[in-house]
Coordinates of C-alpha atoms in Angstrom, one line a residue:
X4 CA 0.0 0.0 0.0
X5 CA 2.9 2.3 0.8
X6 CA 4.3 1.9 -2.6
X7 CA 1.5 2.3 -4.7
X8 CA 0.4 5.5 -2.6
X9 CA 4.3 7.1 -2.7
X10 CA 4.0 6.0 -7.0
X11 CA 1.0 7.6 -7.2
X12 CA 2.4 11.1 -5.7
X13 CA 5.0 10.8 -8.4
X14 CA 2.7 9.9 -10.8
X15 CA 0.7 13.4 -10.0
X16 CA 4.2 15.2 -9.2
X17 CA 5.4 14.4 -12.4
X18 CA 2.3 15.9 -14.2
X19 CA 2.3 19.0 -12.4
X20 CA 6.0 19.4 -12.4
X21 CA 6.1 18.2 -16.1
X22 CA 3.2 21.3 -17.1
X23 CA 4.7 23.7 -14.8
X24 CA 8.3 23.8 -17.1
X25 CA 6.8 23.2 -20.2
X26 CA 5.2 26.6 -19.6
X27 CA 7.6 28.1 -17.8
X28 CA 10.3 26.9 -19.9
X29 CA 8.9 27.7 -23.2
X30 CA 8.2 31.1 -22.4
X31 CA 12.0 31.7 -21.5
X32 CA 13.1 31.0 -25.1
X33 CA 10.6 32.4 -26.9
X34 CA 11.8 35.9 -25.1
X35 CA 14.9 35.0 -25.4
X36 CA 14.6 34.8 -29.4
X37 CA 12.8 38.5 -29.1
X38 CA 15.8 39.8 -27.1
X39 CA 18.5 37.9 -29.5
X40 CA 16.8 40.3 -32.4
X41 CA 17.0 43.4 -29.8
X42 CA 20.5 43.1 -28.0
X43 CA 24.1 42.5 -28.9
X44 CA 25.4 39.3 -28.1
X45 CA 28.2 41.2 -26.1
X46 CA 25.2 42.4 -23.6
X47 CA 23.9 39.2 -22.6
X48 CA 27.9 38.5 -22.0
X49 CA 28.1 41.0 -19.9
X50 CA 25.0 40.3 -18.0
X51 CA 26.4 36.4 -17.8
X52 CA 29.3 38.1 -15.3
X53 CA 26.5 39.9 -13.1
X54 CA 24.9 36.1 -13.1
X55 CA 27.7 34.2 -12.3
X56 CA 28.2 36.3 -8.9
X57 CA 24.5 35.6 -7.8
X58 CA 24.1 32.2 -8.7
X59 CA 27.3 31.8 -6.2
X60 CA 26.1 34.1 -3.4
X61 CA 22.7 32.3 -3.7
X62 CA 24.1 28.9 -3.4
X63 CA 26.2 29.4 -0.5
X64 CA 23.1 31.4 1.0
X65 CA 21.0 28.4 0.7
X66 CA 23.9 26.2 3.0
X67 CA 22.5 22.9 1.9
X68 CA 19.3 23.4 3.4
X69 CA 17.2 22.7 0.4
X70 CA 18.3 19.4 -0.1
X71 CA 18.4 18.6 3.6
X72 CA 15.0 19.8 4.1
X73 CA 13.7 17.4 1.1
X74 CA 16.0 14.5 2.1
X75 CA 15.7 14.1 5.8
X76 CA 13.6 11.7 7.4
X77 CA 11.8 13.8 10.6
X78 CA 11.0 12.1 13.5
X79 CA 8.1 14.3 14.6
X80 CA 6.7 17.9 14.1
X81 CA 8.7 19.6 16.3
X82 CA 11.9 18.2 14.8
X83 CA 10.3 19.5 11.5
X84 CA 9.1 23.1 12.7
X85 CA 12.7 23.9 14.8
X86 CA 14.4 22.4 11.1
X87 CA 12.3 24.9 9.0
X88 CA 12.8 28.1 11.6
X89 CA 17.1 27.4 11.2
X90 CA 16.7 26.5 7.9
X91 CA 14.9 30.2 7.0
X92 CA 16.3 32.6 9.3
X93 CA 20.1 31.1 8.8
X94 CA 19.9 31.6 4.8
X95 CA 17.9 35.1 5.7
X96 CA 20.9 36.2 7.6
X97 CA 23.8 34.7 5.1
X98 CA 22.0 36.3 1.9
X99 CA 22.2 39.9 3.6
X100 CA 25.7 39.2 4.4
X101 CA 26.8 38.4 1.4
X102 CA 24.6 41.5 0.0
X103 CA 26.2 43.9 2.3
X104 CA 29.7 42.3 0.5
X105 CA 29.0 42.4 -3.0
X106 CA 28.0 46.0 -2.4
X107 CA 30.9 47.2 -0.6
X108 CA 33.6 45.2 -3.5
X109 CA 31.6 45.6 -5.8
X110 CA 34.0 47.7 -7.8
X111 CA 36.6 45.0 -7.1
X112 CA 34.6 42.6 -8.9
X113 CA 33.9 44.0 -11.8
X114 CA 37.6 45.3 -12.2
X115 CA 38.4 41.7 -11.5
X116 CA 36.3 40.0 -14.5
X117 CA 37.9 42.9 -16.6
X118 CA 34.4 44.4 -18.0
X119 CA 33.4 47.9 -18.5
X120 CA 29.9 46.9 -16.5
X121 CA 29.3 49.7 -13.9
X122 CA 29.8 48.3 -10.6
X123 CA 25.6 49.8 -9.3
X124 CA 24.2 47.5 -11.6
X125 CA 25.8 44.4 -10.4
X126 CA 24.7 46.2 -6.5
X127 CA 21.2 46.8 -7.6
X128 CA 21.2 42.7 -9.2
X129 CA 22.5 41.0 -5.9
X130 CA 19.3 42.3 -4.5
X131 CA 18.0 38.8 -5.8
X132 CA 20.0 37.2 -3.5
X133 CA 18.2 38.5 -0.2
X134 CA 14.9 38.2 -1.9
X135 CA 15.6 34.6 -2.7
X136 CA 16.2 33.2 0.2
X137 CA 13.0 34.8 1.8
X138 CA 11.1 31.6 -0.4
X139 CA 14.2 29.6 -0.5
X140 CA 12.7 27.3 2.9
X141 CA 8.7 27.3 1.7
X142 CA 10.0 26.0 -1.9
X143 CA 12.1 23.1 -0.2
X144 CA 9.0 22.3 1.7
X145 CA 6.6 22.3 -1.3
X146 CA 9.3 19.9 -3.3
X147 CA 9.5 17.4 0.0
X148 CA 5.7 17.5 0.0
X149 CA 6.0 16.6 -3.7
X150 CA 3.7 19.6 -4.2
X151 CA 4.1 20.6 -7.3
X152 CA 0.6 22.1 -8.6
X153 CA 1.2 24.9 -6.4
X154 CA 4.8 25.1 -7.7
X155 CA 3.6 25.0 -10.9
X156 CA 1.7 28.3 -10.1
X157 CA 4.5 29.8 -8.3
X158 CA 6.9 29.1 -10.9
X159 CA 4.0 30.1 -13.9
X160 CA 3.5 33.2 -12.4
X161 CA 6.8 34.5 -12.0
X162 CA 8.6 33.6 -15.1
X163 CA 5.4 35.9 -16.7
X164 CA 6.2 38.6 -14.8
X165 CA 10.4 38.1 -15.9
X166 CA 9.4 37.4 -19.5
X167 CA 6.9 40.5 -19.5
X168 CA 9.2 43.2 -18.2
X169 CA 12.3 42.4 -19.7
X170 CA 11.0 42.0 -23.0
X171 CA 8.6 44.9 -22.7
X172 CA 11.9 47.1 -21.1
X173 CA 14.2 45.7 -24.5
X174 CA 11.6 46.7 -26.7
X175 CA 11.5 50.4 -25.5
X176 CA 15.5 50.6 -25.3
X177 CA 16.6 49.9 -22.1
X178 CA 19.1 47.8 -23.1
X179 CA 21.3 46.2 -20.7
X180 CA 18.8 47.0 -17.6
X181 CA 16.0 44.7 -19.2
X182 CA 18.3 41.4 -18.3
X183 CA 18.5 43.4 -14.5
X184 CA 15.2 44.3 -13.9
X185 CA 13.2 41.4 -15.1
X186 CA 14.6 38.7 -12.9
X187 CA 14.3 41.1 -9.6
X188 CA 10.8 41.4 -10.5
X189 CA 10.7 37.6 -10.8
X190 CA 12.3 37.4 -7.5
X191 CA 10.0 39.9 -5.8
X192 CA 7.2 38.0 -7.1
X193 CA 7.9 34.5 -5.7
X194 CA 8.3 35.9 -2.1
X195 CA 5.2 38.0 -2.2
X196 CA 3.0 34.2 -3.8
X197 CA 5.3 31.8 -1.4
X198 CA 4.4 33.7 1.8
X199 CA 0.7 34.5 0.7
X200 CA -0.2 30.7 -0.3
X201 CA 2.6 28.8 1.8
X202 CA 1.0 26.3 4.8
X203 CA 4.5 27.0 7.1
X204 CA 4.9 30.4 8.1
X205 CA 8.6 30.9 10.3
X206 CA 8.3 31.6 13.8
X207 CA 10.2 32.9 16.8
X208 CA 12.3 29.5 17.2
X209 CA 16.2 28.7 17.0
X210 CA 18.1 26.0 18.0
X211 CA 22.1 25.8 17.5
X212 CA 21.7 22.4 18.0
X213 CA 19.8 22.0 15.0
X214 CA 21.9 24.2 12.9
X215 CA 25.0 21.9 13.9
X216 CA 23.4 18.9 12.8
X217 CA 21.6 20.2 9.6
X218 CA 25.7 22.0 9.0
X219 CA 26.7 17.9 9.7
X220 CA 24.8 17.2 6.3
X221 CA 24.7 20.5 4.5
X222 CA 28.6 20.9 4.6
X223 CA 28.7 18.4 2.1
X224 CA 25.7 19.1 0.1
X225 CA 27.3 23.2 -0.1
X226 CA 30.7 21.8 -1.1
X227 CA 28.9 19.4 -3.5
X228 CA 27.2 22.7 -4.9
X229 CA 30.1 24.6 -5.1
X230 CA 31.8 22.0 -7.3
X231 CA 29.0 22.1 -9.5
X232 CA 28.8 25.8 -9.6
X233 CA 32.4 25.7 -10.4
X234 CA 32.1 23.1 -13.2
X235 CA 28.9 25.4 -14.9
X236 CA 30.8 28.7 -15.1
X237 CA 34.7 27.5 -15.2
X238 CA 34.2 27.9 -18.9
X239 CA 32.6 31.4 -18.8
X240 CA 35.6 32.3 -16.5
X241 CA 38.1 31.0 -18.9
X242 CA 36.6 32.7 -21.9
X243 CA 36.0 35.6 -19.9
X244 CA 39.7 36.0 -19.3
X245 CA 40.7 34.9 -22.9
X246 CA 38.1 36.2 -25.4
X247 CA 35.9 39.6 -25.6
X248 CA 32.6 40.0 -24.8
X249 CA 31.1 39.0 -28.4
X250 CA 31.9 35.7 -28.2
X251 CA 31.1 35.1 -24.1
X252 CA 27.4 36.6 -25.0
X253 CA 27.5 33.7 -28.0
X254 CA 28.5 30.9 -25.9
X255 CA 26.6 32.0 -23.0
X256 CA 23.4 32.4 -24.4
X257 CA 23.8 29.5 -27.0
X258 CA 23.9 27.5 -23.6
X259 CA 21.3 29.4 -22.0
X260 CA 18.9 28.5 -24.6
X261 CA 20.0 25.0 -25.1
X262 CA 19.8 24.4 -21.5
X263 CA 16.3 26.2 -21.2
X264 CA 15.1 23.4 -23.5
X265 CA 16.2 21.0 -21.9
X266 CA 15.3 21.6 -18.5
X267 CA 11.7 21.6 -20.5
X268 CA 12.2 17.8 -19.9
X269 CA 14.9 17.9 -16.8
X270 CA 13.2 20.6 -14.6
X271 CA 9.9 19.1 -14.6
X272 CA 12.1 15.4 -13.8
X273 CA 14.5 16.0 -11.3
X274 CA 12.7 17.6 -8.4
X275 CA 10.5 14.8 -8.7
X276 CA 13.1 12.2 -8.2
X277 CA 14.7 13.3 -6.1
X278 CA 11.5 14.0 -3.4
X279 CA 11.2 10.7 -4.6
X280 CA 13.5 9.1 -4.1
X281 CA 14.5 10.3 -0.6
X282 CA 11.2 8.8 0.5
X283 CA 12.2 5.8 -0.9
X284 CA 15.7 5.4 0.2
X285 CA 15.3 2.7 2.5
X286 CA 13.3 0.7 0.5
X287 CA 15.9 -1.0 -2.3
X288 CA 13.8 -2.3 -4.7
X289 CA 11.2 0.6 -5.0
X290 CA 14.3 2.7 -5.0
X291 CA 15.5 1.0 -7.8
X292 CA 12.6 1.0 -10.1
X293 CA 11.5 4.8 -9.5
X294 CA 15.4 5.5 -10.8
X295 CA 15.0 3.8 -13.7
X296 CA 11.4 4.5 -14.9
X297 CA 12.3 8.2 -14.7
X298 CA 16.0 7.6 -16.5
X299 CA 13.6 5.6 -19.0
X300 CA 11.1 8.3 -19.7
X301 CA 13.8 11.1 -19.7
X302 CA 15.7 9.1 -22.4
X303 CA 12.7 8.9 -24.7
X304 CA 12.4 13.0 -24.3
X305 CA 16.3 14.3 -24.0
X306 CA 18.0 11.6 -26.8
X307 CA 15.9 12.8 -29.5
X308 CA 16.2 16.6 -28.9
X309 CA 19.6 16.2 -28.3
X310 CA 20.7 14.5 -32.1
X311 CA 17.7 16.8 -33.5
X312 CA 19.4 20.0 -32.1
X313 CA 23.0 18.6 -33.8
X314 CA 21.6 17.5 -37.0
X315 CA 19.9 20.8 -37.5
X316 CA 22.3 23.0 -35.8
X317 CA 22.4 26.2 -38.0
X318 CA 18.2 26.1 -38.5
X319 CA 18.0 26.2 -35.2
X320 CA 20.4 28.8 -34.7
X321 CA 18.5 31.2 -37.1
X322 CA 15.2 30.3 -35.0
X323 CA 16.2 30.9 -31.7
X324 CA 18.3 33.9 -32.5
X325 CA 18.5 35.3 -36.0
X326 CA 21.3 35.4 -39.1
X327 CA 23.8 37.7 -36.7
X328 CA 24.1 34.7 -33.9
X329 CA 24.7 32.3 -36.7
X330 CA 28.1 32.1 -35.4
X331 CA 27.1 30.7 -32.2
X332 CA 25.7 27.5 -34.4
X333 CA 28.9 24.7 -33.2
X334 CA 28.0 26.0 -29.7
X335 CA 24.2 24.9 -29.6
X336 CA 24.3 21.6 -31.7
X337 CA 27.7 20.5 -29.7
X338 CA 26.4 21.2 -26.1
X339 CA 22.8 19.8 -26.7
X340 CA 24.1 16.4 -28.0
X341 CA 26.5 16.0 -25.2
X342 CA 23.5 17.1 -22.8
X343 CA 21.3 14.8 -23.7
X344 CA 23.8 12.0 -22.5
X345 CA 25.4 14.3 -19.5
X346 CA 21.4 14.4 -18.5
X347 CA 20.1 10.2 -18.9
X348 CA 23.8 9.3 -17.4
X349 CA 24.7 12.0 -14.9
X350 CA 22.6 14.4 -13.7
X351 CA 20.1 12.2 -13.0
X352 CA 22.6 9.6 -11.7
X353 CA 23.4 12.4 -9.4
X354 CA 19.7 12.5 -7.5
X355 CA 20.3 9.0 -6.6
X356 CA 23.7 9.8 -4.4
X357 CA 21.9 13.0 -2.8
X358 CA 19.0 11.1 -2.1
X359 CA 21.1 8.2 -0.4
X360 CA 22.2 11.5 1.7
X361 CA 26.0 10.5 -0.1
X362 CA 26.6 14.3 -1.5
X363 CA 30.5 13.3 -0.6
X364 CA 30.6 11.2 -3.4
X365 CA 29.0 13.2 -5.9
X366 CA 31.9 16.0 -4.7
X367 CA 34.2 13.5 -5.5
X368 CA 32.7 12.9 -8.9
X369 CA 32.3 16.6 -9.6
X370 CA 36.4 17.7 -8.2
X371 CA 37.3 15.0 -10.7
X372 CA 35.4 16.3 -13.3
X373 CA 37.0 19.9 -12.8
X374 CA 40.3 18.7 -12.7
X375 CA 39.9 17.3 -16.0
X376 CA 38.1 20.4 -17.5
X377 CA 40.4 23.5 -16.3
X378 CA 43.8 22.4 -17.7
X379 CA 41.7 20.8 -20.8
X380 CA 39.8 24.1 -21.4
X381 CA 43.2 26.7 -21.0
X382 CA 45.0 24.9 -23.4
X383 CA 42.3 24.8 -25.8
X384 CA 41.5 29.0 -24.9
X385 CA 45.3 29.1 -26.6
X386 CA 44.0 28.4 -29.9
X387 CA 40.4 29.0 -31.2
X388 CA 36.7 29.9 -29.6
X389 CA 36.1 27.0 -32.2
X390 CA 38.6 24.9 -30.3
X391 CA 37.0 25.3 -26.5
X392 CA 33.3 24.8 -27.9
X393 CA 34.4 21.3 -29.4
X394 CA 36.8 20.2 -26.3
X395 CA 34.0 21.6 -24.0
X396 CA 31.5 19.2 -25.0
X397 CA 34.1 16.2 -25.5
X398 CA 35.3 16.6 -21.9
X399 CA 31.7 16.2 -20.6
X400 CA 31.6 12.5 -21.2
X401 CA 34.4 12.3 -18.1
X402 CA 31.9 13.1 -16.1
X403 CA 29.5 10.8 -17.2
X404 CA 31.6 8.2 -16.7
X405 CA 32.6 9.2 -12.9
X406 CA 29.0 9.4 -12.3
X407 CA 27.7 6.2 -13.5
X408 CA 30.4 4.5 -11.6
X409 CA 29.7 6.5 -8.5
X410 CA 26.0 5.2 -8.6
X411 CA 26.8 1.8 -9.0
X412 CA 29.1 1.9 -5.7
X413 CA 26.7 3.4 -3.0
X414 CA 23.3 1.3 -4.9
X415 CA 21.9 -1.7 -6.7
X416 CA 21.7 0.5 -9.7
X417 CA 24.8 -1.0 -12.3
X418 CA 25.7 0.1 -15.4
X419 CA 24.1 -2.9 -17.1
X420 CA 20.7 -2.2 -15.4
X421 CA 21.4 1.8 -17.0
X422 CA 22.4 0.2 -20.0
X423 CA 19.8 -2.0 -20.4
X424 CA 17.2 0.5 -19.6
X425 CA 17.8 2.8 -22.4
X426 CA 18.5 0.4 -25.4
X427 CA 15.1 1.3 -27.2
X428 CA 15.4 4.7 -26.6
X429 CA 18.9 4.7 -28.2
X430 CA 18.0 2.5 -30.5
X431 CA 15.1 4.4 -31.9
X432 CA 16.5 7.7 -31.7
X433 CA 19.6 6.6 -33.7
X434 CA 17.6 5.0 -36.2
X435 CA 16.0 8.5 -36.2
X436 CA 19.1 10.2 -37.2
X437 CA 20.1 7.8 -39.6
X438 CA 16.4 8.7 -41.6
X439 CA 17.3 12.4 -40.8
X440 CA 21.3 12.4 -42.7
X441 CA 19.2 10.2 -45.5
X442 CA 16.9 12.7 -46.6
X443 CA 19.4 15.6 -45.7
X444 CA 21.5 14.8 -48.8
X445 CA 18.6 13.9 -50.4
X446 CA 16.8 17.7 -50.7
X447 CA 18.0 21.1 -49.4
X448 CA 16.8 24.2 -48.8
X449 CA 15.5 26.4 -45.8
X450 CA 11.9 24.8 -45.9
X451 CA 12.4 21.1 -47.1
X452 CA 14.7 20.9 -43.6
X453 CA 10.7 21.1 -41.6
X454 CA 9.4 18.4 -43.7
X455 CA 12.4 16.5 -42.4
X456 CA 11.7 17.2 -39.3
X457 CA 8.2 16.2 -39.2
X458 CA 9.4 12.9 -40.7
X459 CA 12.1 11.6 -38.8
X460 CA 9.7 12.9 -35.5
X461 CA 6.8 10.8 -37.0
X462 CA 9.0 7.8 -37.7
X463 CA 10.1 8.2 -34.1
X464 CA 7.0 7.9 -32.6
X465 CA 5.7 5.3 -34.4
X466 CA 9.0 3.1 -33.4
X467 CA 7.8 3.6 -29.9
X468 CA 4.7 2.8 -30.6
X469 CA 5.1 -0.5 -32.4
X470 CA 7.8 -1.4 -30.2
X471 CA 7.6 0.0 -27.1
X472 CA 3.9 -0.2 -26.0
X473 CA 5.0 -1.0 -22.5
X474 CA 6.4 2.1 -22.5
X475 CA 3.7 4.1 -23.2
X476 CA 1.3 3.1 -20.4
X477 CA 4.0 5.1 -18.3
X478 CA 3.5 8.4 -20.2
X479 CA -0.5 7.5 -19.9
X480 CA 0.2 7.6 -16.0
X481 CA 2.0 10.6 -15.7
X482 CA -1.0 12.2 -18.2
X483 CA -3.9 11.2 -15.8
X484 CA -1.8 11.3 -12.3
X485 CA -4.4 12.9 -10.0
X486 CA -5.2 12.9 -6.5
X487 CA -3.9 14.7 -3.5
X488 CA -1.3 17.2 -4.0
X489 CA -1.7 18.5 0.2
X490 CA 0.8 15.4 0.7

């Protein structure tokens, strides 16, 4: 009874989470192709520097606590009330911290990264990192409740109100202050619906006690996070210090995008299982078969937009940004095809050792990776951008390696099982691709390249369906999950 009730809150989770990033994420690169037509490509890689500060601060704001809040197992509700109240007014009192820093060397920063930016903006910016950890707790609460209906609104609501005024403050000239003031108002907006429709409000309670222990686990999940951070933006570091900020907008935003249609899919995948899975953790066999019904459905979504994305690299490219980003074109078809892999073999490979409450092994994984990438990625900086974009996405399948292993170590999950598991999905989106290079140098032109499209995505489908019926009663599931979301 247990397991059917915990697979039918994924089942629901799934849905919700699924519709709440296919919104959400859509409407992120559809403004980004309006702003691609608007700005330079040296703006958004000057706004990437402003980013790569704040995603830091935030993550070391956050301490862990999101993943230890979702992970733990509670052993009654005062455990559970004491554990929010740290959790919230710890983060609270690091975010403003690290605020109060960025303003005060702020000029030091800037000089540091060698741009022209004016040190107020990235001041006025880091206001997202106070703001964010005012909602930081109530989201980790609604992800270890696995509700994500309301998340979906949360996350609806505020990606309309980023999309909105940035676009709307591009269109009217604003320039480089529509990638600034867009996410604030994002941020603003997900306190103001966290607090108004979250269950959990913080109250006058703090225990040191509880911050030591939570610090036990989070020191590991932080320095996990850190390594991650570190292995996202090495390359924007690198190029930073070696290129101008043309080609840093190109790659930058060729990734952005990329990863924006990815995490279509990811986003909507990897809350779930890992909520998921941390309710599972000490049951093997469920354990087991959540992992790989989620790596199975992921595969079926990521593999095909992955080749699709190579194959038609320099269509795409004219889509999502115009003729002037054409450029950028190596950048988006090599980094989606090595995502789809890094995504079915690593990232989700990585839920299952946070979930175990083994972040120490995923830090391993992820140092091992970056020692791989940084001299790989300076000596490549020595000849061409060319040169880094190819090497870039080569070096990724390092990590997929380290992580597969790492999984295998501290579960019952092998490679064969992983293997296994994704031989139709590989098989069929191959095949795909083979249909796809067929008809390529069969008929050209700017149009015939849709009909293609439409073909190999038709001949993909009806693989799965021939072949893979079994399969589909798990996307049926997902479709008509429904029940209680107040878990």
């Amino acid at each position: 009874m247990k397991s059917n009730n915990i697979n039918h809150k994924i089942m629901t989770a799934t849905k919700w989470s699924t519709l709440s990033q296919i919104t959400t994420k859509l409407m992120l690169p559809i403004s980004n192709m309006i702003l691609a037509r608007i700005l330079d490509p040296s703006v958004f890689g000057t706004v990437a520097l402003i980013t790569m500060v704040i995603s830091f601060a935030d993550m070391i704001a956050d301490a862990g606590f999101h993943k230890y809040i979702v992970q733990h197992e509670f052993n009654d509700i005062v455990e559970v009330d004491i554990t929010f109240n740290v959790a919230f007014y710890t983060s609270l009192f690091l975010g403003g911290i690290l605020y109060i820093a960025i303003a005060i060397f702020s000029k030091v920063i800037i000089d540091s990264t060698n741009s022209s930016l004016p040190f107020y903006m990235l001041i006025i910016s880091a206001i997202q990192i106070p703001l964010s950890t005012l909602s930081s707790t109530h989201i980790a609460i609604l992800k270890r409740e696995l509700n994500f209906k309301k998340l979906f609104r949360i996350n609806f609501a505020s990606t309309f109100v980023n999309v909105s005024i940035t676009v709307f403050t591009a269109i009217i000239g604003m320039g480089i202050w529509a990638l600034i003031l867009g996410p604030i108002s994002a941020s603003i907006s997900v306190c103001v619906l966290t607090y108004l429709t979250a269950k959990w409000k913080p109250s006058v309670k703090y225990s040191f006690q509880s911050l030591i222990k939570m610090m036990s686990f989070s020191i590991f999940s932080l320095a996990e996070s850190i390594s991650i951070w570190l292995t996202v933006w090495i390359d924007i570091i690198i190029i930073t210090a070696s290129f101008n900020a043309y080609y840093l907008g190109l790659y930058k935003n060729s990734l952005s995008m990329v990863n924006n249609l990815m995490a279509i899919i990811t986003s909507s995948i990897a809350p779930v299982l890992f909520s998921a899975l941390s309710r599972t953790q000490n049951d093997p066999i469920n354990f087991k078969n959540i992992f790989l019904t989620i790596q199975k459905i992921t595969a079926y979504f990521v593999f095909p937009i992955g080749i699709g994305l190579f194959l038609f690299r320099d269509l795409a490219t004219l889509i999502l940004f115009g003729d002037k980003w054409i450029e950028a074109s190596l950048v988006v078809g090599t980094w989606a095809l090595s995502s789809s892999m890094v995504i079915v073999f690593s990232h989700l490979n990585g839920e299952v050792l946070r979930a175990k409450g083994r972040p120490g092994i995923s830090l391993i994984v992820q140092v091992t990776h970056i020692m791989v990438v940084i001299p790989t990625l300076i000596l490549a900086s020595h000849h061409d951008f060319t040169t880094v974009v190819i090497f870039r996405s080569i070096i990724r399948l390092e990590y997929i390696l380290g992580s597969v292993v790492a999984t295998g170590l501290i579960s019952n999950i092998s490679i064969s099982d992983t293997l296994r598991n994704i031989v139709k999905p590989t098989i069929f989106t191959l095949s795909m691709s083979i249909i796809v290079v067929i008809l390529k140098n069969l008929v050209f032109g700017f149009f015939y390249q849709f009909a293609i499209i439409l073909v190999a995505a038709l001949a993909y489908f009806i693989m799965i369906f021939i072949f893979a019926k079994e399969d589909l009663k798990i996307f049926s599931m997902i479709a008509k999950g429904s029940g209680n979301d107040e878990i």
